[in-house]
XYZ file of N, CA and C in Angstrom:
228
model
N -16.635 15.611 8.638
C -16.199 15.029 10.055
C -14.805 15.241 10.046
N -14.306 15.449 11.429
C -12.893 15.431 11.760
C -12.354 14.487 12.618
N -13.362 13.740 13.225
C -12.579 12.730 13.860
C -13.128 11.161 13.355
N -12.567 10.260 13.807
C -12.588 8.743 13.478
C -14.210 8.542 13.789
N -15.455 7.903 13.348
C -16.448 7.493 14.053
C -16.305 6.367 15.019
N -15.659 5.395 14.388
C -15.047 4.139 15.356
C -14.633 4.870 16.480
N -13.235 4.810 16.563
C -12.779 5.297 17.744
C -12.228 6.506 18.231
N -12.859 7.587 17.686
C -12.900 9.104 18.037
C -11.518 9.587 17.953
N -10.329 9.168 16.880
C -9.157 9.900 17.275
C -9.322 11.050 15.848
N -8.393 12.049 16.012
C -8.834 13.041 15.049
C -7.946 12.604 13.827
N -8.464 13.100 12.908
C -7.809 12.815 11.571
C -6.525 13.706 11.064
N -6.776 14.807 11.896
C -5.615 15.835 11.637
C -4.469 15.817 12.752
N -3.512 16.687 12.280
C -2.036 16.661 13.183
C -2.664 17.740 14.308
N -2.424 17.694 15.524
C -2.501 19.003 16.511
C -1.278 19.303 16.766
N -1.228 20.426 16.963
C 0.174 21.452 17.562
C 0.465 21.097 19.024
N 1.761 20.626 19.394
C 2.014 20.624 21.266
C 1.205 21.847 21.882
N 1.415 22.906 21.273
C 0.535 23.936 22.328
C -0.718 23.924 22.148
N -1.621 23.443 21.347
C -2.856 23.477 21.249
C -3.532 22.215 21.980
N -4.682 22.434 23.002
C -5.208 21.115 23.281
C -6.567 20.888 23.198
N -6.887 21.925 22.436
C -8.360 21.804 22.200
C -8.700 20.679 21.150
N -9.779 20.204 21.142
C -10.159 19.050 19.641
C -10.754 19.821 18.824
N -11.125 21.453 18.586
C -11.445 21.923 17.626
C -10.114 22.534 16.833
N -8.842 22.082 17.289
C -7.494 22.881 16.828
C -7.628 21.812 15.347
N -7.878 20.835 15.147
C -8.236 20.259 13.887
C -8.856 21.098 12.965
N -9.622 21.843 13.308
C -10.130 22.718 12.093
C -9.709 23.967 11.666
N -8.821 24.368 12.410
C -7.701 25.655 12.140
C -6.623 24.753 11.263
N -6.100 24.024 11.868
C -4.720 22.918 11.178
C -5.171 21.958 10.791
N -5.303 22.164 9.176
C -5.854 20.931 8.065
C -4.765 20.143 7.836
N -3.746 19.504 8.399
C -2.518 18.817 8.349
C -3.246 17.391 8.560
N -3.155 16.625 7.644
C -3.608 15.586 8.056
C -2.476 14.337 8.816
N -3.217 13.516 9.707
C -2.579 12.926 10.407
C -1.568 11.760 9.813
N -2.598 11.001 8.594
C -1.855 10.039 7.826
C -2.391 10.134 6.625
N -1.275 10.181 5.458
C -1.619 10.052 4.453
C -1.477 8.778 3.547
N -2.634 8.506 2.936
C -2.648 7.695 2.076
C -2.753 7.507 0.336
N -1.431 7.252 -0.246
C -1.467 7.315 -1.640
C -1.735 6.346 -2.349
N -2.500 6.539 -3.486
C -3.256 5.827 -4.293
C -2.250 5.780 -5.495
N -1.808 4.731 -5.896
C -1.001 3.909 -6.952
C -1.681 3.028 -7.494
N -1.905 3.786 -8.744
C -2.685 2.304 -9.839
C -1.594 1.520 -10.383
N -2.372 0.005 -9.681
C -1.571 -1.081 -10.410
C -1.475 -1.287 -11.467
N -2.905 -0.932 -12.510
C -2.580 -1.616 -14.012
C -1.667 -1.116 -15.192
N -1.075 -0.004 -14.788
C -0.372 0.660 -15.585
C 1.043 0.305 -15.156
N 1.157 -0.120 -14.007
C 2.476 -0.881 -13.415
C 2.547 -2.178 -13.956
N 1.547 -3.367 -14.048
C 1.419 -4.539 -14.143
C 1.723 -3.883 -16.104
N 1.196 -3.178 -16.713
C 1.634 -3.058 -18.331
C 3.043 -2.797 -18.494
N 3.637 -1.953 -17.708
C 5.123 -1.612 -17.750
C 5.869 -3.039 -17.545
N 5.567 -3.756 -16.528
C 6.244 -4.779 -16.376
C 6.069 -6.138 -17.424
N 5.121 -6.055 -18.008
C 4.968 -7.172 -18.874
C 5.260 -6.901 -20.214
N 5.789 -5.635 -20.432
C 5.787 -5.115 -21.906
C 7.077 -5.947 -22.455
N 8.060 -6.139 -21.439
C 9.141 -6.529 -22.402
C 9.183 -7.728 -22.376
N 9.236 -8.543 -23.361
C 9.240 -10.027 -23.204
C 9.648 -10.835 -22.191
N 11.418 -10.368 -22.653
C 12.447 -11.021 -21.378
C 11.658 -10.927 -19.804
N 11.250 -9.765 -19.395
C 10.984 -9.571 -18.106
C 9.781 -10.413 -17.956
N 8.988 -10.557 -18.936
C 7.748 -11.145 -18.875
C 8.066 -12.563 -18.159
N 8.778 -13.103 -19.190
C 8.958 -14.530 -18.589
C 9.780 -14.851 -17.632
N 10.128 -14.122 -16.953
C 10.794 -13.835 -15.677
C 9.900 -13.668 -14.630
N 8.888 -12.930 -14.751
C 8.035 -12.773 -13.879
C 6.813 -13.764 -13.839
N 6.685 -14.794 -15.089
C 5.730 -15.683 -14.720
C 6.507 -17.247 -14.601
N 7.607 -16.949 -14.046
C 8.269 -18.187 -13.642
C 7.723 -19.017 -12.843
N 7.249 -18.502 -11.818
C 6.460 -19.185 -10.968
C 5.437 -20.133 -11.314
N 4.710 -19.632 -12.292
C 4.070 -20.611 -12.911
C 4.044 -21.621 -13.715
N 4.866 -21.080 -14.386
C 5.463 -21.916 -15.803
C 6.725 -22.525 -15.675
N 7.934 -22.228 -15.076
C 8.720 -22.975 -14.971
C 9.237 -23.651 -13.625
N 8.484 -23.824 -12.654
C 8.684 -24.382 -11.597
C 8.571 -25.823 -11.468
N 9.707 -26.603 -11.069
C 9.246 -27.883 -11.018
C 8.468 -28.307 -9.912
N 7.849 -29.322 -10.116
C 6.666 -29.724 -9.305
C 6.933 -31.420 -8.780
N 7.671 -31.264 -8.010
C 8.428 -32.467 -7.596
C 7.656 -33.327 -6.083
N 6.608 -32.326 -5.631
C 6.213 -32.623 -4.393
C 6.682 -32.243 -3.173
N 7.947 -31.910 -3.539
C 8.549 -31.165 -2.148
C 8.338 -30.008 -1.947
N 8.300 -29.372 -0.827
C 8.582 -28.002 -0.414
C 9.775 -27.077 -0.607
N 9.736 -26.451 -1.674
C 10.839 -25.489 -2.011
C 10.704 -24.268 -1.637
N 9.770 -23.829 -1.761
C 9.038 -22.439 -2.138
C 7.931 -22.326 -0.613
N 7.758 -21.320 -0.369
C 6.074 -21.056 0.573
C 5.141 -21.153 -0.283
N 5.192 -20.802 -1.791
C 3.974 -21.145 -2.216
C 3.757 -22.667 -2.905
N 4.517 -23.690 -2.357
C 4.065 -24.962 -2.669
C 3.162 -25.516 -1.278
N 3.038 -24.788 -0.422
C 2.617 -25.469 0.998
C 1.133 -25.092 0.950
N 0.334 -26.019 1.426
C -0.900 -26.149 1.265
C -1.404 -25.299 1.895
């Protein structure tokens, strides 16, 4: 497939001097690149250090709940 089935836009960049829709077959540079960054190893590194893990869990453990709106997470 060289075009989006929903909107019909080409998935590949087209040169300025190429007006043909089949130009994407010759020029295979993607129009948009989506990078996959695995999240689990990053969380493992975040929580490996005890001091950093304490700071990362402060929203759950250390916040005072006096009924006032102090952070956006306090809202319903």
